[in-house]
XYZ file of C-alpha atoms in Angstrom:
317
model
C 22.202 10.815 -23.870
C 20.002 7.702 -23.904
C 21.181 4.838 -26.099
C 18.971 3.904 -29.031
C 16.766 0.844 -28.637
C 15.466 -1.844 -30.953
C 11.697 -1.544 -30.648
C 8.931 -3.808 -31.971
C 5.560 -2.216 -32.792
C 2.750 -4.675 -33.571
C -0.020 -3.101 -35.635
C 2.675 -0.694 -36.784
C 1.055 0.225 -40.099
C -2.243 1.203 -38.489
C -3.456 4.653 -37.504
C -1.777 4.814 -34.088
C 1.025 2.387 -34.924
C 2.351 4.384 -37.880
C 2.496 7.582 -35.805
C 4.288 5.692 -33.036
C 6.834 4.190 -35.471
C 7.506 7.676 -36.798
C 8.048 9.115 -33.309
C 10.349 6.282 -32.200
C 12.492 6.722 -35.332
C 12.687 10.479 -34.729
C 14.088 9.700 -31.277
C 16.907 7.662 -32.825
C 15.608 4.122 -32.311
C 15.561 1.121 -34.613
C 11.935 0.150 -35.295
C 10.447 -3.176 -36.412
C 6.886 -2.730 -37.632
C 4.837 -5.947 -37.554
C 1.435 -6.010 -39.247
C -0.731 -8.411 -41.238
C -2.281 -5.410 -43.064
C -5.833 -6.498 -42.203
C -6.813 -2.926 -41.293
C -3.414 -1.215 -41.481
C -2.082 -0.032 -44.821
C 1.363 0.328 -46.343
C 0.394 3.871 -47.334
C 0.734 4.828 -43.653
C 4.398 3.749 -43.555
C 5.548 4.397 -47.149
C 7.460 7.488 -46.045
C 9.408 5.356 -43.514
C 10.488 2.504 -45.802
C 13.655 4.261 -47.016
C 14.855 4.763 -43.439
C 17.648 2.210 -42.786
C 16.529 1.949 -39.143
C 12.974 0.925 -40.078
C 11.841 -2.567 -41.039
C 8.352 -3.782 -41.983
C 7.421 -7.425 -41.382
C 4.142 -9.001 -42.570
C 3.012 -11.224 -39.705
C -0.150 -12.130 -37.806
C 0.373 -11.870 -34.038
C -1.926 -14.835 -33.408
C 1.148 -16.870 -34.404
C 4.399 -16.778 -32.374
C 7.162 -14.413 -33.415
C 10.853 -14.815 -32.646
C 12.882 -11.594 -32.596
C 15.461 -9.875 -30.423
C 14.274 -6.436 -29.252
C 14.502 -4.184 -26.204
C 10.879 -3.042 -26.064
C 7.516 -4.126 -27.466
C 4.461 -1.959 -28.122
C 1.474 -4.268 -28.672
C -1.039 -2.287 -30.746
C -2.257 -5.095 -33.028
C -6.074 -5.350 -33.182
C -8.821 -3.833 -35.337
C -10.134 -0.867 -33.337
C -13.284 0.273 -35.151
C -16.662 -1.515 -34.870
C -16.935 -2.070 -38.644
C -13.562 -3.823 -38.740
C -13.662 -5.753 -35.492
C -17.228 -6.990 -36.061
C -16.406 -8.187 -39.596
C -14.555 -11.216 -38.191
C -15.311 -11.251 -34.461
C -13.595 -14.576 -33.762
C -10.370 -13.307 -35.313
C -10.706 -10.065 -33.322
C -10.815 -11.999 -30.041
C -7.926 -14.211 -31.168
C -5.863 -11.133 -32.062
C -6.355 -9.661 -28.585
C -5.929 -12.881 -26.600
C -3.535 -15.048 -28.656
C -1.667 -11.893 -29.692
C -1.162 -10.928 -26.053
C -0.019 -14.454 -25.138
C 2.478 -14.513 -28.012
C 3.879 -11.048 -27.328
C 4.094 -11.681 -23.576
C 5.847 -14.978 -24.299
C 8.331 -13.108 -26.471
C 8.842 -10.461 -23.774
C 9.430 -13.186 -21.194
C 11.989 -14.983 -23.367
C 14.036 -11.887 -24.284
C 13.370 -9.932 -21.043
C 11.842 -6.981 -22.915
C 9.571 -4.292 -21.520
C 6.088 -4.529 -23.097
C 3.303 -1.981 -23.605
C -0.339 -3.019 -24.091
C -2.682 -0.732 -26.024
C -5.875 -1.423 -24.103
C -9.015 0.636 -24.502
C -11.715 2.642 -22.764
C -14.078 -0.038 -24.135
C -13.131 -2.140 -21.083
C -15.501 0.196 -19.188
C -18.416 -0.739 -21.479
C -21.476 1.506 -21.122
C -20.263 3.096 -17.883
C -22.340 3.809 -14.779
C -19.492 5.961 -13.400
C -18.616 9.288 -15.022
C -15.873 10.225 -15.691
C -14.224 6.815 -15.701
C -11.309 6.216 -13.342
C -8.902 3.293 -13.558
C -10.505 1.767 -10.439
C -13.876 1.358 -12.192
C -14.417 -2.268 -13.292
C -16.866 -1.442 -16.073
C -20.278 -2.562 -17.317
C -19.676 -4.795 -20.334
C -22.057 -7.112 -22.181
C -20.056 -10.362 -22.593
C -22.230 -11.698 -25.446
C -23.029 -8.564 -27.483
C -21.885 -7.479 -30.935
C -19.012 -5.439 -29.453
C -17.919 -8.164 -27.028
C -15.238 -9.584 -29.325
C -13.318 -6.327 -28.893
C -14.362 -5.317 -25.364
C -13.850 -8.728 -23.752
C -10.780 -9.494 -25.883
C -9.098 -6.370 -24.522
C -10.240 -7.123 -20.961
C -8.755 -10.627 -21.210
C -5.521 -9.184 -22.616
C -5.243 -6.941 -19.538
C -5.739 -10.034 -17.340
C -2.916 -11.807 -19.170
C -0.577 -8.823 -18.824
C -1.119 -8.620 -15.069
C -0.810 -12.382 -14.608
C 2.475 -12.429 -16.546
C 3.633 -9.518 -14.374
C 2.746 -11.336 -11.146
C 3.805 -14.813 -12.226
C 6.879 -14.088 -14.363
C 7.936 -10.547 -13.304
C 7.499 -9.228 -16.857
C 7.918 -5.442 -17.103
C 4.501 -4.273 -18.325
C 2.751 -1.001 -19.189
C -1.033 -1.092 -19.722
C -2.706 1.983 -21.239
C -6.465 2.437 -21.639
C -6.898 4.548 -24.744
C -9.948 6.778 -25.176
C -11.279 8.114 -28.516
C -8.377 9.312 -30.642
C -8.421 10.969 -34.051
C -6.054 12.493 -36.586
C -4.368 11.953 -39.964
C -4.106 8.329 -41.192
C -7.437 7.249 -39.791
C -9.060 4.835 -42.223
C -11.725 6.730 -44.237
C -14.189 3.816 -44.005
C -13.597 2.673 -40.439
C -17.005 3.814 -39.196
C -15.533 5.921 -36.410
C -17.330 9.147 -35.750
C -14.625 11.718 -36.625
C -13.576 10.107 -39.903
C -17.223 9.388 -40.811
C -18.320 12.976 -40.270
C -15.334 14.519 -42.053
C -15.619 12.295 -45.144
C -19.385 12.853 -45.338
C -19.015 16.628 -44.894
C -16.247 16.922 -47.508
C -18.508 15.081 -49.976
C -21.554 17.196 -48.969
C -23.372 13.957 -48.114
C -25.800 13.609 -45.178
C -23.969 13.257 -41.851
C -25.287 10.219 -39.997
C -25.779 10.775 -36.274
C -26.951 7.729 -34.319
C -29.479 8.011 -31.524
C -30.334 11.479 -30.221
C -26.802 12.791 -30.778
C -26.692 13.738 -27.089
C -24.326 10.865 -26.253
C -20.871 12.222 -25.433
C -17.286 11.382 -26.315
C -13.902 12.919 -25.490
C -11.566 13.260 -28.455
C -7.763 13.218 -28.177
C -5.537 14.235 -31.094
C -3.089 11.511 -32.094
C 0.104 13.530 -31.426
C -0.926 14.057 -27.804
C -1.615 10.348 -27.368
C 1.739 9.283 -28.835
C 3.471 11.669 -26.402
C 1.738 9.784 -23.587
C 2.762 6.371 -24.992
C 6.430 7.330 -25.034
C 6.343 8.973 -21.586
C 4.613 5.940 -20.100
C 7.103 3.505 -21.639
C 10.033 5.589 -20.352
C 8.608 5.819 -16.820
C 9.895 3.781 -13.865
C 9.138 0.061 -13.959
C 6.932 0.317 -10.840
C 4.379 2.291 -12.888
C 2.517 -0.457 -14.724
C -1.013 0.934 -15.064
C -3.645 0.610 -16.142
C -3.542 4.321 -16.981
C -6.273 6.229 -18.794
C -4.922 8.138 -21.793
C -7.268 10.521 -23.563
C -8.686 14.027 -23.590
C -11.155 14.845 -20.802
C -12.757 17.655 -22.864
C -16.210 16.168 -23.467
C -18.656 17.041 -26.248
C -21.854 15.629 -27.708
C -21.859 13.788 -31.037
C -24.326 16.357 -32.418
C -21.984 19.209 -31.428
C -19.096 17.457 -33.198
C -21.150 17.038 -36.387
C -22.156 20.705 -36.388
C -18.571 21.834 -35.726
C -17.185 19.777 -38.635
C -19.876 21.122 -40.990
C -18.982 24.647 -39.885
C -15.187 24.250 -40.278
C -15.517 22.716 -43.747
C -18.344 25.004 -44.863
C -20.173 21.884 -45.981
C -23.678 21.691 -47.439
C -24.281 18.437 -45.534
C -27.491 17.959 -43.557
C -27.636 15.906 -40.356
C -29.520 12.602 -40.638
C -30.584 10.811 -37.437
C -30.463 6.976 -37.286
C -31.150 4.372 -34.540
C -28.409 3.849 -31.939
C -26.342 0.659 -32.486
C -26.373 -2.152 -29.913
C -24.316 -1.578 -26.717
C -23.143 1.883 -27.855
C -21.961 3.769 -24.742
C -23.923 6.911 -23.818
C -20.968 8.640 -22.148
C -17.227 8.316 -22.421
C -14.792 10.616 -20.619
C -11.445 9.734 -19.045
C -10.341 10.744 -15.597
C -6.639 11.425 -16.316
C -5.580 12.306 -12.764
C -3.071 9.418 -12.720
C -1.528 10.381 -16.076
C -1.171 14.006 -14.951
C 0.471 13.014 -11.676
C 2.653 10.086 -12.745
C 3.569 11.072 -16.323
C 3.228 14.852 -16.098
C 1.059 14.534 -19.200
C -2.167 16.026 -20.437
C -3.403 16.808 -23.961
C -2.613 20.284 -25.292
C -4.010 20.227 -28.855
C -7.494 21.769 -29.014
C -10.402 20.102 -30.818
C -10.430 22.910 -33.401
C -6.708 22.580 -34.186
C -6.884 18.788 -34.312
C -9.943 18.792 -36.562
C -8.321 21.258 -38.955
C -5.274 18.987 -39.333
C -7.462 15.913 -39.791
C -9.743 17.617 -42.317
C -6.691 18.734 -44.319
C -5.473 15.111 -44.453
C -8.832 13.722 -45.628
C -9.298 16.558 -48.112
C -5.986 15.649 -49.794
C -6.773 11.917 -49.654
C -10.211 12.342 -51.267
C -8.807 14.722 -53.906
C -6.161 12.157 -54.906
C -8.677 9.273 -54.953
C -11.033 11.287 -57.157
């Protein structure tokens, strides 16, 4: 039986972070959740606060942190365009200064550290599906650059700390993920469509709606996080984590309307700047090295997510 660990999760009250904290506690670990609550919310971790092995710390990762832990999951950074474009300078600082501070901590205490990178490092890709060897096509001065280039720089820092200081790193490139605890106003396509459909409001589809995404349910992704962190130290990544089942944005809108039985109509709007036309992970490495692939279907995942938002909206009304 594996001994329990003391694990730090930055961004621990966010969508992915709260699910990760929950999973790590279920596996018998002690969890320190660090968050400045800029986009995360205490509502996501309220059910964990009575657990004696869980601790919540209000802290901004752009400032150093001094703790003693065995492992670090660095998830801190706004992940939706609405949030990360609100204060783009702070977004870049969170990715870059946050990475420097967490890597410095890992170096000092000799902890293994996981970086939540993103498929956004591929930009608007010219290669489809995207493999880890693809370097990407990113606009360095666009509206999304604070997030895209911040995450790219964080990957650079992780690999330089690995080469220069022999830090044990794990770098995951996360593709579109959805599920309960998404922020209802984060501007991401699944939460947008579900909230609009539940309210019978027009569903806003940008561009032609033919642009594609691949949607991974949160439980599948958290499985991959844990498997990756538990893998041998030689496996450092970057590794694509996501669901290769691709669908158009228009198809997703129509499916959500159908599941909910909504009266919503679809409203077309201009495509935002630098919005990728295609996004699909090649997960060959994850399948081979982690023996992982998603197993929750889009229909099952959407039903669980719709149920969450339906309850949330009912309570707020």
